[in-house]
Tab-separated table of C-alpha atoms in Angstrom:
chain	number	residue	atom	x	y	z
A	82	MET	CA	94.771	53.982	-88.478
A	83	LEU	CA	92.094	56.369	-87.259
A	84	SER	CA	93.484	55.883	-83.767
A	85	LEU	CA	96.885	57.071	-85.032
A	86	PHE	CA	95.287	60.248	-86.399
A	87	PHE	CA	93.767	61.085	-83.011
A	88	VAL	CA	96.895	60.197	-81.033
A	89	ALA	CA	98.969	62.371	-83.392
A	90	LEU	CA	96.464	65.223	-83.170
A	91	VAL	CA	96.415	65.191	-79.364
A	92	SER	CA	100.211	64.867	-79.267
A	93	ALA	CA	100.533	68.144	-81.172
A	94	THR	CA	98.404	70.094	-78.724
A	95	LEU	CA	99.539	71.076	-75.265
A	96	LEU	CA	98.280	67.690	-74.025
A	97	PRO	CA	100.775	64.846	-73.715
A	98	GLY	CA	100.731	62.042	-76.247
A	99	GLY	CA	102.852	59.305	-77.737
A	100	SER	CA	102.252	59.353	-81.451
A	101	GLU	CA	105.715	58.029	-82.320
A	102	VAL	CA	105.194	54.896	-80.249
A	103	TRP	CA	101.727	54.390	-81.735
A	104	LEU	CA	103.110	54.883	-85.244
A	105	ALA	CA	105.869	52.318	-84.637
A	106	ARG	CA	103.346	49.875	-83.162
A	107	LEU	CA	101.066	50.109	-86.189
A	108	TRP	CA	104.067	49.756	-88.509
A	109	CYS	CA	105.066	46.633	-86.590
A	110	LEU	CA	101.545	45.275	-87.126
A	111	GLY	CA	102.058	45.557	-90.887
A	112	GLU	CA	100.204	48.770	-91.751
A	113	PRO	CA	101.525	50.408	-94.946
A	114	PRO	CA	104.263	52.952	-94.148
A	115	LEU	CA	103.033	55.599	-96.591
A	116	GLY	CA	99.546	55.501	-95.122
A	117	LEU	CA	100.953	55.689	-91.597
A	118	TRP	CA	103.138	58.630	-92.558
A	119	LEU	CA	100.253	60.506	-94.182
A	120	VAL	CA	97.850	59.910	-91.292
A	121	ALA	CA	100.364	60.787	-88.564
A	122	THR	CA	101.551	63.892	-90.398
A	123	ALA	CA	97.984	65.054	-91.058
A	124	GLY	CA	96.843	64.491	-87.477
A	125	ASN	CA	99.864	66.122	-85.895
A	126	THR	CA	99.729	69.045	-88.315
A	127	LEU	CA	96.051	69.592	-87.542
A	128	GLY	CA	96.862	69.579	-83.826
A	129	SER	CA	99.548	72.197	-84.375
A	130	MET	CA	97.178	74.322	-86.437
A	131	ILE	CA	94.746	74.174	-83.511
A	132	ASN	CA	97.572	75.618	-81.413
A	133	VAL	CA	98.074	78.376	-84.000
A	134	ALA	CA	94.343	79.159	-83.844
A	135	MET	CA	94.433	79.212	-80.032
A	136	GLY	CA	97.342	81.649	-80.171
A	137	ARG	CA	95.464	83.932	-82.548
A	138	TYR	CA	92.389	83.846	-80.360
A	139	ALA	CA	94.259	84.220	-77.057
A	140	ARG	CA	95.996	87.425	-78.117
A	141	ARG	CA	92.749	89.357	-77.765
A	142	PHE	CA	92.813	88.664	-74.020
A	143	GLN	CA	96.356	89.882	-73.369
A	144	ASP	CA	95.151	92.836	-71.269
A	145	ARG	CA	93.218	90.643	-68.826
A	146	ARG	CA	94.679	89.900	-65.397
A	147	TRP	CA	94.314	86.153	-65.841
A	148	PHE	CA	96.211	86.084	-69.149
A	149	PRO	CA	99.039	83.551	-68.672
A	150	ALA	CA	101.825	85.804	-69.993
A	151	SER	CA	102.817	89.164	-68.589
A	152	PRO	CA	103.290	92.060	-71.020
A	153	ARG	CA	107.039	91.828	-70.351
A	154	SER	CA	107.268	88.110	-71.150
A	155	LEU	CA	105.055	88.569	-74.198
A	156	ALA	CA	107.359	91.348	-75.458
A	157	ARG	CA	110.395	89.119	-74.841
A	158	ALA	CA	108.743	86.234	-76.713
A	159	GLU	CA	107.867	88.564	-79.571
A	160	GLY	CA	111.477	89.742	-79.827
A	161	TRP	CA	112.677	86.141	-79.860
A	162	TYR	CA	110.062	85.191	-82.426
A	163	HIS	CA	110.940	88.087	-84.717
A	164	ARG	CA	114.629	87.242	-84.429
A	165	PHE	CA	114.165	83.598	-85.408
A	166	GLY	CA	110.890	84.074	-87.255
A	167	GLU	CA	108.775	81.484	-88.901
A	168	LEU	CA	111.785	79.206	-89.386
A	169	SER	CA	111.412	78.368	-85.705
A	170	LEU	CA	108.433	76.239	-86.747
A	171	LEU	CA	110.917	73.760	-88.219
A	172	ILE	CA	111.460	72.608	-84.637
A	173	SER	CA	107.725	72.416	-83.915
A	174	TRP	CA	108.210	68.645	-83.829
A	175	ALA	CA	110.340	68.868	-80.677
A	176	PRO	CA	108.918	67.872	-77.302
A	177	ILE	CA	108.236	70.648	-74.790
A	178	ILE	CA	109.215	73.602	-77.024
A	179	GLY	CA	107.398	72.661	-80.233
A	180	ASP	CA	103.839	73.214	-79.048
A	181	PRO	CA	104.473	76.689	-77.601
A	182	LEU	CA	106.187	77.673	-80.864
A	183	THR	CA	103.015	76.916	-82.787
A	184	VAL	CA	100.975	78.936	-80.284
A	185	LEU	CA	103.400	81.849	-80.710
A	186	ALA	CA	102.984	81.648	-84.485
A	187	GLY	CA	99.309	82.342	-83.888
A	188	VAL	CA	99.882	85.022	-81.261
A	189	PHE	CA	102.174	86.903	-83.628
A	190	ARG	CA	99.835	86.417	-86.594
A	191	LEU	CA	101.933	84.340	-88.969
A	192	PRO	CA	99.745	83.817	-92.067
A	193	TRP	CA	97.921	80.470	-91.948
A	194	TRP	CA	99.397	79.077	-95.140
A	195	ARG	CA	102.982	79.815	-94.082
A	196	ALA	CA	102.468	78.280	-90.648
A	197	LEU	CA	100.930	75.232	-92.316
A	198	ALA	CA	103.812	74.846	-94.767
A	199	TRP	CA	106.542	74.960	-92.082
A	200	ILE	CA	104.616	72.672	-89.752
A	201	VAL	CA	103.986	70.055	-92.476
A	202	VAL	CA	107.698	69.988	-93.288
A	203	ALA	CA	108.659	69.611	-89.617
A	204	LYS	CA	106.050	66.998	-88.719
A	205	GLY	CA	106.431	65.036	-91.959
A	206	THR	CA	110.188	64.848	-91.502
A	207	ARG	CA	109.821	63.631	-87.930
A	208	TYR	CA	107.403	60.831	-88.864
A	209	ALA	CA	109.545	59.792	-91.846
A	210	LEU	CA	112.482	59.510	-89.458
A	211	VAL	CA	110.420	57.491	-86.965
A	212	LEU	CA	109.429	55.069	-89.726
A	213	LEU	CA	113.017	54.798	-90.917
A	214	LEU	CA	114.227	54.077	-87.381
A	215	ALA	CA	111.442	51.530	-86.890
A	216	GLN	CA	112.523	49.746	-90.051
A	217	GLN	CA	116.162	49.739	-88.930
A	218	TRP	CA	115.732	48.728	-85.292
A	219	LEU	CA	112.289	47.218	-84.758
A	220	GLU	CA	111.903	44.910	-87.741
A	221	PRO	CA	113.505	41.885	-86.008
A	222	LEU	CA	111.266	42.446	-82.965
A	223	CYS	CA	108.023	42.678	-84.926
A	224	GLN	CA	107.885	39.035	-85.972
């Protein structure tokens, strides 16, 4: 299960990963669902909190030429973020857009505990759904 933690952690950063497939594989091998859910949620949440920390740290470099976002795009992102706010972290589970949302939470200084709460809800719900779908569709294939 330690491997699941690391796959989930890496999957939550800007690096690609396949934590859902790994979770389903371990479930198929007979690992306890609650343990799988806890480990995957913890690892993926930690990865997202690393993104939040990177966003907080990166903001101090916004005036540098090499900073990846122009002042205009940063202002546009800030307007979008303030419009949708911290609730946008409920889709932090989504591929492609979820990771940047967690970085933006850090850039725009969402308090740690609130970022953590929204991310745990989003990630925990996703992994519960993956386990439910595995039970529904994969059970006959696991034997």
